[in-house]
Short mmCIF file of C-alpha atoms in Angstrom, two decimals:
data_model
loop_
_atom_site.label_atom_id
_atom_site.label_comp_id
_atom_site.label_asym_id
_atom_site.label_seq_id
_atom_site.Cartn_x
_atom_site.Cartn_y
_atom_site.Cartn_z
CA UNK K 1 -8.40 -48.76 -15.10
CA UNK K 2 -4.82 -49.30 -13.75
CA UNK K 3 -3.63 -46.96 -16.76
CA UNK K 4 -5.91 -44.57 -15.62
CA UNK K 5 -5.17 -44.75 -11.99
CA UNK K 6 -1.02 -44.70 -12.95
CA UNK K 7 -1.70 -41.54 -14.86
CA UNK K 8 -3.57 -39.87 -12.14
CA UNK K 9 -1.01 -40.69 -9.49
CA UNK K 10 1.54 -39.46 -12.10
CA UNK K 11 -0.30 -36.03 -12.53
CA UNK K 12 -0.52 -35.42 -8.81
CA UNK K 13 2.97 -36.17 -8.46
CA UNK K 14 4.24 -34.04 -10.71
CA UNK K 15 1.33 -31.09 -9.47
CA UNK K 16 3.27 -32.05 -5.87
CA UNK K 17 6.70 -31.83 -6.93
CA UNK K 18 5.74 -28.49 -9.03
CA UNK K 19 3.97 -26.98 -5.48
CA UNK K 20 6.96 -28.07 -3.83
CA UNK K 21 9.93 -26.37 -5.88
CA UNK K 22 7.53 -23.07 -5.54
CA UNK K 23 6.80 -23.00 -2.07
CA UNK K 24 9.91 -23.66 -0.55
CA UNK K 25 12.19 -20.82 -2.49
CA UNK K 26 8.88 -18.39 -1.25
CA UNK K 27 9.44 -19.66 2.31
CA UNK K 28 13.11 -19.00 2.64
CA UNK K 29 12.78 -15.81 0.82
CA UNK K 30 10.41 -15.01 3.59
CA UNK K 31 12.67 -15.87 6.80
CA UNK K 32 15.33 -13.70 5.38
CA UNK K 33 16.65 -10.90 7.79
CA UNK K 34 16.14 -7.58 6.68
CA UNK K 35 19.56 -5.90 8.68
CA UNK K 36 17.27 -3.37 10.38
CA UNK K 37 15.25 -2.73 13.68
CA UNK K 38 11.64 -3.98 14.16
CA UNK K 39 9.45 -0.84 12.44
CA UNK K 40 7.68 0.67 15.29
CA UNK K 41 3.86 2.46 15.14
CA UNK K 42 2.28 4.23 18.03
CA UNK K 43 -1.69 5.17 17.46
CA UNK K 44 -2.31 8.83 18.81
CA UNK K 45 -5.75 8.12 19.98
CA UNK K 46 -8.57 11.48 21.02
CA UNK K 47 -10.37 10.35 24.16
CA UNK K 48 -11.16 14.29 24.37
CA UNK K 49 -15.20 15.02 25.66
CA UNK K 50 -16.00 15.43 21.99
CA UNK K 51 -15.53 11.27 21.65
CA UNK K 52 -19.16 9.99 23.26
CA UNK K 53 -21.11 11.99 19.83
CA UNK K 54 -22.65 8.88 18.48
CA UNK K 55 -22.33 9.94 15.22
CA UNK K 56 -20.42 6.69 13.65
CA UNK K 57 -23.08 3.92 12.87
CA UNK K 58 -25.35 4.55 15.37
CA UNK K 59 -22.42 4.31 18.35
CA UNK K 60 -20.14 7.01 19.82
CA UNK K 61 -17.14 7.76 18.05
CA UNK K 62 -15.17 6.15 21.09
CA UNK K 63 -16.97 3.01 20.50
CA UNK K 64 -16.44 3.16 16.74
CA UNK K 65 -12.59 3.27 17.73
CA UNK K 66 -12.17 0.63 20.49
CA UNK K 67 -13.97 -2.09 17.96
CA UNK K 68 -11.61 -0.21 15.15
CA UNK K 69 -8.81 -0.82 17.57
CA UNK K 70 -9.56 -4.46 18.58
CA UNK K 71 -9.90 -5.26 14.99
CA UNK K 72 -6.36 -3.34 14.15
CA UNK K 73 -4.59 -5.38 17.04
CA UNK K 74 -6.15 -8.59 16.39
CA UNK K 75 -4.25 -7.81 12.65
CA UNK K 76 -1.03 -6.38 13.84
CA UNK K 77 2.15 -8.29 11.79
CA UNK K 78 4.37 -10.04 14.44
CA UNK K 79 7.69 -8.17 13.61
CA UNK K 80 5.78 -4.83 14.79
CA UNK K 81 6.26 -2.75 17.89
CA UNK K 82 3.61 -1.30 18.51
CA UNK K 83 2.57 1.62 21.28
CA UNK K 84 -0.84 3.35 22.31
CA UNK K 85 -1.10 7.19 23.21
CA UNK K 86 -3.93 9.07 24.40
CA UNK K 87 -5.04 12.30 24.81
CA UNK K 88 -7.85 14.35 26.46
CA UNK K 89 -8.27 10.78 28.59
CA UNK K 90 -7.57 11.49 32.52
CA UNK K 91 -8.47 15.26 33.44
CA UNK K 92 -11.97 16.31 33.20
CA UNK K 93 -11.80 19.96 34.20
CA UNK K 94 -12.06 23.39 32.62
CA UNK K 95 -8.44 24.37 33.50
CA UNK K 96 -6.67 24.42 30.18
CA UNK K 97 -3.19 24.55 31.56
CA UNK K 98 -3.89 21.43 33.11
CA UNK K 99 -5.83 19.72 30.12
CA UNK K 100 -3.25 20.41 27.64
CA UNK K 101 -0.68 18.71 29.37
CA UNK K 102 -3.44 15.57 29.74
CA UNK K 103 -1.61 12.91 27.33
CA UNK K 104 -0.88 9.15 28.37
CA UNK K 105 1.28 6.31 26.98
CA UNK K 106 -1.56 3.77 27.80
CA UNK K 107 0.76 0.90 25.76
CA UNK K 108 4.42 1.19 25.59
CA UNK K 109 6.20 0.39 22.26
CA UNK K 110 7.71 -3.01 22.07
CA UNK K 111 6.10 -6.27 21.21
CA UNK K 112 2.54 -6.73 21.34
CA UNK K 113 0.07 -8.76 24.01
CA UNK K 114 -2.86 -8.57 22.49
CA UNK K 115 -5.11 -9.24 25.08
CA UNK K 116 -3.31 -6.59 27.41
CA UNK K 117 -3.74 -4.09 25.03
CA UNK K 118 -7.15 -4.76 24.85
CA UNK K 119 -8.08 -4.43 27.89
CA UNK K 120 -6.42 -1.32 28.11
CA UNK K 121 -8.03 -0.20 25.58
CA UNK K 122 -11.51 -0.89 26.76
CA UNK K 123 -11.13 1.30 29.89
CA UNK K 124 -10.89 4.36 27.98
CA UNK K 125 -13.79 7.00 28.32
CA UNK K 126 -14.10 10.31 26.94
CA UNK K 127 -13.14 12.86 29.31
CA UNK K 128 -11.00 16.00 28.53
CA UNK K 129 -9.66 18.21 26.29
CA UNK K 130 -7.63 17.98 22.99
CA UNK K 131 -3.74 18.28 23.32
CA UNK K 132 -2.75 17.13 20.14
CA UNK K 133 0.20 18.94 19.85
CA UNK K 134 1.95 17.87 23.56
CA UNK K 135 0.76 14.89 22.37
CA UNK K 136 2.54 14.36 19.39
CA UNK K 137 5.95 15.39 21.21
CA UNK K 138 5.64 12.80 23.68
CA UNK K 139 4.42 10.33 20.66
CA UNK K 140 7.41 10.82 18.91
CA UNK K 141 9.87 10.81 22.05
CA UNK K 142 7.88 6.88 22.64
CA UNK K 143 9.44 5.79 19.06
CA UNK K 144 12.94 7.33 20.22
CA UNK K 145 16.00 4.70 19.34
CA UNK K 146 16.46 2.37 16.19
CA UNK K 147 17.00 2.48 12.72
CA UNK K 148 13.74 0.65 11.57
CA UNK K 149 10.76 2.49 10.21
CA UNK K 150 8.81 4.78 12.47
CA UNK K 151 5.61 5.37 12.39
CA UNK K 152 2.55 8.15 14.18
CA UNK K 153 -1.26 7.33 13.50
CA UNK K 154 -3.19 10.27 15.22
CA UNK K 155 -6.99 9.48 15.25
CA UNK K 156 -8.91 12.63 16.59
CA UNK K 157 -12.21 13.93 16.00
CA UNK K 158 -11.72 17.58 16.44
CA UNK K 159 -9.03 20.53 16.09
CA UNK K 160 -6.49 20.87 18.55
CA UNK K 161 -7.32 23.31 22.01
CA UNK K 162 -4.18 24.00 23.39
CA UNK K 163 -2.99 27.09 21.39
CA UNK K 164 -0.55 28.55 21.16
CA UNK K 165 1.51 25.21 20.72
CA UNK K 166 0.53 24.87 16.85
CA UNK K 167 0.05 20.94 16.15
CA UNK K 168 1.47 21.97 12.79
CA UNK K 169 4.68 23.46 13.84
CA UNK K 170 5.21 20.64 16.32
CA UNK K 171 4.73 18.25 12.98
CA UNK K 172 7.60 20.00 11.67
CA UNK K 173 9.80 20.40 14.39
CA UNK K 174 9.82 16.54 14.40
CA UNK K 175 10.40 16.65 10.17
CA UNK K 176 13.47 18.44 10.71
CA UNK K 177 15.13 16.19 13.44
CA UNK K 178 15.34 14.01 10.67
CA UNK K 179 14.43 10.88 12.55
CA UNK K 180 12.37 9.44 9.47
CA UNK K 181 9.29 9.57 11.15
CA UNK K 182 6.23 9.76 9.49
CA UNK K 183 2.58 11.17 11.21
CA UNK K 184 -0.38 9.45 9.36
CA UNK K 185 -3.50 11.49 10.51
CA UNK K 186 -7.30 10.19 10.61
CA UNK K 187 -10.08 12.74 10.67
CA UNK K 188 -13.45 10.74 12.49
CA UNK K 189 -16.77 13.39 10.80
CA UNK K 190 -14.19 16.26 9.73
CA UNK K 191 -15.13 19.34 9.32
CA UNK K 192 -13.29 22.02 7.38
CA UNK K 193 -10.78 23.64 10.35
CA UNK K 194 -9.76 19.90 11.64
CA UNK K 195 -9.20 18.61 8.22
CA UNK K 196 -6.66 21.91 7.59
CA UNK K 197 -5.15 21.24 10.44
CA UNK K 198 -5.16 17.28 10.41
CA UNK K 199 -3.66 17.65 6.60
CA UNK K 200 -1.56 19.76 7.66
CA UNK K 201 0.56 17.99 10.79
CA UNK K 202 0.82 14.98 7.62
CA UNK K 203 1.86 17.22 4.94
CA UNK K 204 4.53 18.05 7.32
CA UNK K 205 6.21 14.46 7.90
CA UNK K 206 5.39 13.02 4.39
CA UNK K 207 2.36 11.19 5.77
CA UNK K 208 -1.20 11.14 4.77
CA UNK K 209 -4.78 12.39 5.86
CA UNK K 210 -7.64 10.41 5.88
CA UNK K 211 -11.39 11.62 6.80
CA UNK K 212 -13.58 8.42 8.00
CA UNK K 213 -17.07 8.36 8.77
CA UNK K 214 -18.12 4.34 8.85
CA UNK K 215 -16.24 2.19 11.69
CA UNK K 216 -14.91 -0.34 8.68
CA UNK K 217 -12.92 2.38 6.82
CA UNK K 218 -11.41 3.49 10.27
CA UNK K 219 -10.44 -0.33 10.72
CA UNK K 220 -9.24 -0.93 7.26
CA UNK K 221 -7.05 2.48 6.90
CA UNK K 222 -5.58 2.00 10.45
CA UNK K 223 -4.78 -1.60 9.15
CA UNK K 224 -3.18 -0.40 6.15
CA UNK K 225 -1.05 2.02 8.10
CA UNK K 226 0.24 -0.13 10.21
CA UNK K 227 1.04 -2.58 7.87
CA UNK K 228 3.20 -0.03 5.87
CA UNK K 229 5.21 0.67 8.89
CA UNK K 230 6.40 -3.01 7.88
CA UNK K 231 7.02 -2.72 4.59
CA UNK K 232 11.46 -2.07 3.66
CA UNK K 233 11.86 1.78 4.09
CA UNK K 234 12.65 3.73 0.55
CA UNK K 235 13.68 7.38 0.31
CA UNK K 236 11.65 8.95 -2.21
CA UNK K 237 14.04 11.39 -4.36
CA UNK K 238 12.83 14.92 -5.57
CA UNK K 239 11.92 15.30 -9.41
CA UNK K 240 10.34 17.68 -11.18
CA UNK K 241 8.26 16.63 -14.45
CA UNK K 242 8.28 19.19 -17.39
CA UNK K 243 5.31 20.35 -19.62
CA UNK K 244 6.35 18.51 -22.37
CA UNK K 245 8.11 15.15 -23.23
CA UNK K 246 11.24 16.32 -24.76
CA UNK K 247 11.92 18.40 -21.95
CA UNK K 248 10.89 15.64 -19.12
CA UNK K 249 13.50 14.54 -16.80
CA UNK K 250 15.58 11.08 -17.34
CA UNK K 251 13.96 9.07 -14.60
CA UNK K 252 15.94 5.27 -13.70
CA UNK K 253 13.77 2.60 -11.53
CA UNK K 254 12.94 3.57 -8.15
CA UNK K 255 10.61 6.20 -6.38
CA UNK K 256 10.01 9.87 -6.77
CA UNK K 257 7.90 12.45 -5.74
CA UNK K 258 6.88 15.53 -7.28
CA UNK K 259 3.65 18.19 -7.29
CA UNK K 260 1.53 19.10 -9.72
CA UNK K 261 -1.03 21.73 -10.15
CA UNK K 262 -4.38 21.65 -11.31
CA UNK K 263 -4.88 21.00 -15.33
CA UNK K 264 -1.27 20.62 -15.12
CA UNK K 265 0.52 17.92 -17.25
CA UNK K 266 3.99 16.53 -15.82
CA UNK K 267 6.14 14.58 -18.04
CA UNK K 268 8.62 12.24 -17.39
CA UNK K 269 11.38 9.81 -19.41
CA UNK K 270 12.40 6.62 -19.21
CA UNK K 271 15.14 4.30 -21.06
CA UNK K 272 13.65 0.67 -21.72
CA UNK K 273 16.34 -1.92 -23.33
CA UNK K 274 15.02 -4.93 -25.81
CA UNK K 275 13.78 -7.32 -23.65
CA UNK K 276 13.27 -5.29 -20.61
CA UNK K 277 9.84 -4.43 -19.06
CA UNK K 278 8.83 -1.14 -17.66
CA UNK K 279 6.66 -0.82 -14.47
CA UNK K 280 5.16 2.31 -13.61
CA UNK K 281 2.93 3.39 -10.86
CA UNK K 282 1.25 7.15 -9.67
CA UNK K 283 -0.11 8.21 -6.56
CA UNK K 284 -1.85 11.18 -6.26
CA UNK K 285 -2.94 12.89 -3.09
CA UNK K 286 -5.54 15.53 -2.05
CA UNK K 287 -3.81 17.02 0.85
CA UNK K 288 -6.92 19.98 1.21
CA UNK K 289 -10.09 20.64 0.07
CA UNK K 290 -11.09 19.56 -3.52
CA UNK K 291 -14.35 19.08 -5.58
CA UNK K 292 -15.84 15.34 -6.13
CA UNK K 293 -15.47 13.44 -8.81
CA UNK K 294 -11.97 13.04 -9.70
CA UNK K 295 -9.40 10.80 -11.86
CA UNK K 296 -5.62 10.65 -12.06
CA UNK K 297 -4.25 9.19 -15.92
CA UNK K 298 -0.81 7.73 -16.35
CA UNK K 299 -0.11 7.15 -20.23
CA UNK K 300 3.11 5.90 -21.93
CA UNK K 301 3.94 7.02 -25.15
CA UNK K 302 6.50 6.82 -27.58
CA UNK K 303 8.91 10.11 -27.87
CA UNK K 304 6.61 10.78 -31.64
CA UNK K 305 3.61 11.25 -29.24
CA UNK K 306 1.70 7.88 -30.01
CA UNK K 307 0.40 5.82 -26.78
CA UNK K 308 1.63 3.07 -25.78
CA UNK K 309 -0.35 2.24 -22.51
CA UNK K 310 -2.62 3.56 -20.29
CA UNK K 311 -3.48 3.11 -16.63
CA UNK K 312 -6.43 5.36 -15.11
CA UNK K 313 -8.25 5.35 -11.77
CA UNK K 314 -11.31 7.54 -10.57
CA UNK K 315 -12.59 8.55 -6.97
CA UNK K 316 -15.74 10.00 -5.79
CA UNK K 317 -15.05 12.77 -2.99
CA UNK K 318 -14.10 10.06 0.08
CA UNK K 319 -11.31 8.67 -1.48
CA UNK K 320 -7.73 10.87 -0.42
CA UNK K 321 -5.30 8.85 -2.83
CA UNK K 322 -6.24 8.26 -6.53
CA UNK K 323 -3.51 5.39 -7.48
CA UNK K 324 -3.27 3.63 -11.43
CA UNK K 325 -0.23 1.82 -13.29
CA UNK K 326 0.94 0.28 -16.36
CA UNK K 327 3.35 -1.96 -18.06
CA UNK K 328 4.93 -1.97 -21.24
CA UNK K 329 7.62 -4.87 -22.29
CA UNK K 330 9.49 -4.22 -24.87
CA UNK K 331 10.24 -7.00 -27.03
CA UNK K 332 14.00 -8.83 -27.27
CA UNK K 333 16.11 -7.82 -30.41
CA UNK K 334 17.81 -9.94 -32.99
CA UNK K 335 20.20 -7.55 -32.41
CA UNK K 336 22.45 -7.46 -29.86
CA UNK K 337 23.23 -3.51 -29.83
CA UNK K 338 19.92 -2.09 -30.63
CA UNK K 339 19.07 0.97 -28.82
CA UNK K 340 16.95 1.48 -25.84
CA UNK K 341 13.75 2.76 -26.51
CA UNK K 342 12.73 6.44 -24.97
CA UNK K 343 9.02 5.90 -23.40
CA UNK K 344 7.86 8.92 -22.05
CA UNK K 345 5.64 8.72 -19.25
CA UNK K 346 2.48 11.53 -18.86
CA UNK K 347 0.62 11.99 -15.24
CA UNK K 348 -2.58 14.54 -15.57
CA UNK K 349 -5.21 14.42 -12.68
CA UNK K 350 -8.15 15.66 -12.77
CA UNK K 351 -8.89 17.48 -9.44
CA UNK K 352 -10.26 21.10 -9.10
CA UNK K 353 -10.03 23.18 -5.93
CA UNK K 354 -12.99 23.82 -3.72
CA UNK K 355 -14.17 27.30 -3.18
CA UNK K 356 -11.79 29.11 -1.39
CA UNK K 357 -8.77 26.75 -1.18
CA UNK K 358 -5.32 27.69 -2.43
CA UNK K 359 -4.18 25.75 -5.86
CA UNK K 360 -0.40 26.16 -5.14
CA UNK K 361 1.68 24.08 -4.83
CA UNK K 362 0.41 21.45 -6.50
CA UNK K 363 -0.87 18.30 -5.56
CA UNK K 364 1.53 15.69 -3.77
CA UNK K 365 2.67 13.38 -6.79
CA UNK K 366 4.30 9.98 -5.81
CA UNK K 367 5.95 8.16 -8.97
CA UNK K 368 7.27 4.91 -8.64
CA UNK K 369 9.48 3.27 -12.17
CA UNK K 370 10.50 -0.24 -12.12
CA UNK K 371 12.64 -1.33 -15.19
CA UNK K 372 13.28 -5.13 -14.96
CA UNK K 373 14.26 -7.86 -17.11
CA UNK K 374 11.25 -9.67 -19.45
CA UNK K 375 10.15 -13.26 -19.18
CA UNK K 376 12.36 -15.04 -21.78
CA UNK K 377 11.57 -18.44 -22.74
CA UNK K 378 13.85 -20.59 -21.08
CA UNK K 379 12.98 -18.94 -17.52
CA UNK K 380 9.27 -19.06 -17.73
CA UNK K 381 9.05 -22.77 -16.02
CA UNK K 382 11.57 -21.62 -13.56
CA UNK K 383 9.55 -18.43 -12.73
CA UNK K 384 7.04 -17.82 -9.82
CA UNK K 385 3.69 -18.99 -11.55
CA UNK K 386 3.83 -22.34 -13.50
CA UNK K 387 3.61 -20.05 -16.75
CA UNK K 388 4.90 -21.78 -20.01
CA UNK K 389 4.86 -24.96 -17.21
CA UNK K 390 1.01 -25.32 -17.90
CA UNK K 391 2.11 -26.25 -21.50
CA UNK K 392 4.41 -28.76 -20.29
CA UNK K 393 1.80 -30.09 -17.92
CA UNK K 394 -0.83 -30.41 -20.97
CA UNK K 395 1.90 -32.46 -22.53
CA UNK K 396 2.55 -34.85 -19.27
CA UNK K 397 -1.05 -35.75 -19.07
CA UNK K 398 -2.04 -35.96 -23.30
CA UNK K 399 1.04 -38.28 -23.62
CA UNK K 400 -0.10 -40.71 -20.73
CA UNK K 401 -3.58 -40.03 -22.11
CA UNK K 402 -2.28 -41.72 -25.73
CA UNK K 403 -0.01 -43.88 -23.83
CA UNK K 404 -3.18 -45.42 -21.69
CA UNK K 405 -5.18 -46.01 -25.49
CA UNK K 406 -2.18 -47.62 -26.85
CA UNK K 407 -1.28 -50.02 -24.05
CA UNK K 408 -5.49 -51.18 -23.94
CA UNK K 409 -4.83 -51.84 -27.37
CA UNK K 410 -1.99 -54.31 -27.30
CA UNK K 411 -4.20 -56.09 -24.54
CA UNK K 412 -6.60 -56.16 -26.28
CA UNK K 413 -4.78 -57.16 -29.55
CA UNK K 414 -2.51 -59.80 -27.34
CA UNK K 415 -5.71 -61.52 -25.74
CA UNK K 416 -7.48 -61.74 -29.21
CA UNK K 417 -4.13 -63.54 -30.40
CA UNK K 418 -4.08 -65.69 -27.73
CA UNK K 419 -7.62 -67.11 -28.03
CA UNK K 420 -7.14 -67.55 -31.78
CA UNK K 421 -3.93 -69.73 -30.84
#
């Protein structure tokens, strides 16, 4: 029994001092400044007329977005500022001069009281018209200053009435200030002229559009968004993939975009040394119109055409972005100047156009290659995970295991002795 007991206390030591050595490097990894400002997000919220439909799980769409909101705050990451904009929310008339000038900043940017910005929130009620252009302008003048991330989530449930300011135009004015801001749009019931012109204002910045008809997916993209905003800004570079391997670009690790059309192939290489692993992940988005039932493929294959890997991902008409990845490690060399191996990576989709909508240009393409060293045997107890440490572990507790039988034995053995004597 005391055997038993030693080894148990020995077991949950070593468990402890195991936890400990892993936890604390994750800790101070995590206090670590970053060197930039706090990211900042302001959510571009429609309190136009259009908002009390209750067409959103049996509530009005306004409803649907002040739980949505609520939910979003309640999740907000400490190190964001974050803002609130409306529009269409103070003048109920029928001049339009007047209603397209009707946008608020209801919560400034800067650190976040939740329960103020609640109750803001909850005093909202649908009223006006739909500015979303004037209301981007002022959106983007709220996130003025800094060099952290910036970030504009418009939520609206109809087209913009304020012509001729074009909501699209004003998305690209902003683009080519070159602030780094990005407009994420949400599209509550779309129909075909507000998700044009909703995909269009993202398009513009680099963003994304998103059409959401249930109250959870309007909480969980929101969420998602604004958790990106936090996430270390990266500069995607330009590439363009090639019909065929041998003609593919040499890509190195980091983050690309590209577009390609539909039943297009693109075609991309990459240099992997012994020992190294490659990472590779797509993104593909539908930035307009396209038919359900849908699947992006990322394959890597050796230069003489066999495959390596494969990563593949479907959607089913209410998904925007189809993402997959892979990972190939290529195994250490005896020899200390072998080659790198050429993997050449293929992206196909599998997307067709809706009646009616332009194929060209192609489909945004978002790339991301990570070539990093492999596990090698003397790291893998050092490395995040116990991995190989689980053998070690096994070892720990069958040795005290044996070492518990042996000692009961010489008890045993010593107590016979000793009676015999």
């Amino acid at each position: 029994m005391i055997t038993r007991q030693r080894l148990a206390a020995g077991v949950c030591a070593l468990l402890a001092a195991l936890t400990a050595g892993l936890a604390f490097p994750v800790a101070a990894a995590a206090g670590e400044p970053t060197g930039e400002d706090a990211p900042k997000v302001n959510l571009v919220l429609d309190v136009s007329g259009s908002m009390r439909a209750r067409d959103i799980d049996g509530q009005s769409r306004m409803a649907a977005a002040k739980q949505a909101f609520n939910e979003v705050l309640d999740a907000t990451p400490e190190e964001v500022r974050l803002g609130i904009r409306t529009l269409g929310a103070n003048y109920p008339g029928d001049d339009q001069k007047t209603g397209c000038k009707d946008t608020a900043q209801l919560y400034p940017v800067g650190p976040l009281d939740r329960t103020e910005a609640k109750t803001a929130v909850a005093t909202l009620t649908p009223t006006g018209w739909t500015p979303i252009g004037p209301a981007l302008l002022k959106a983007a003048d709220d996130l003025d200053g800094g060099t952290g991330s910036k970030r504009i989530v418009l939520i609206s449930d109809g087209e913009d009435t304020c012509a001729p300011l074009d909501p699209c135009e004003v998305a690209r004015e902003i683009a080519a200030k070159g602030v780094g801001l990005t407009i994420d749009t949400l599209g509550l019931v779309p129909n075909t002229k507000m998700r044009q012109q909703l995909s269009c204002i993202a398009e513009a910045t680099g963003g994304t559009y998103t059409s959401v008809e249930h109250t959870d997916e309007l909480t969980d993209r929101v969420n998602q968004l604004v958790d990106r905003a936090a996430d270390p800004v990266v500069t995607p570079v330009a590439t363009e993939g090639a019909g065929e391997c041998a003609k593919a670009p040499g890509l190195k690790s980091g983050l690309y975009t590209d577009r390609e059309e539909f039943g297009q192939q693109r075609w991309y290489r990459v240099d992997v040394d012994p020992g190294q692993e490659l990472r590779a992940s797509v993104s593909v988005s539908a930035d307009r119109a396209v038919n359900p039932s849908y699947g992006v493929l990322l394959r890597a294959v050796t230069v003489r055409g066999r495959e390596i890997v494969r990563g593949e991902a479907a959607g089913n008409g209410r998904t925007d972005v189809v993402s997959t990845g892979l990972r190939y490690p290529k195994a250490q060399s005896d020899d200390e100047e072998a080659p790198a191996e050429t993997v050449c990576l293929q992206v196909t989709h599998s997307y067709s156009a809706a009646s009616g909508v332009k194929t060209t240009p192609g489909l945004p393409l978002e790339l991301t290659v990570d070539v990093v060293d492999g596990p090698s045997p003397a790291s893998d107890v050092a490395s995040f995970g116990l991995g190989r440490g689980w053998w070690l572990l096994g070892a720990l507790i069958l040795t005290g295991f044996l070492a518990g039988v042996l000692w009961g034995w010489l008890s045993r053995w010593r107590v016979a002795v000793w009676r015999t004597n």
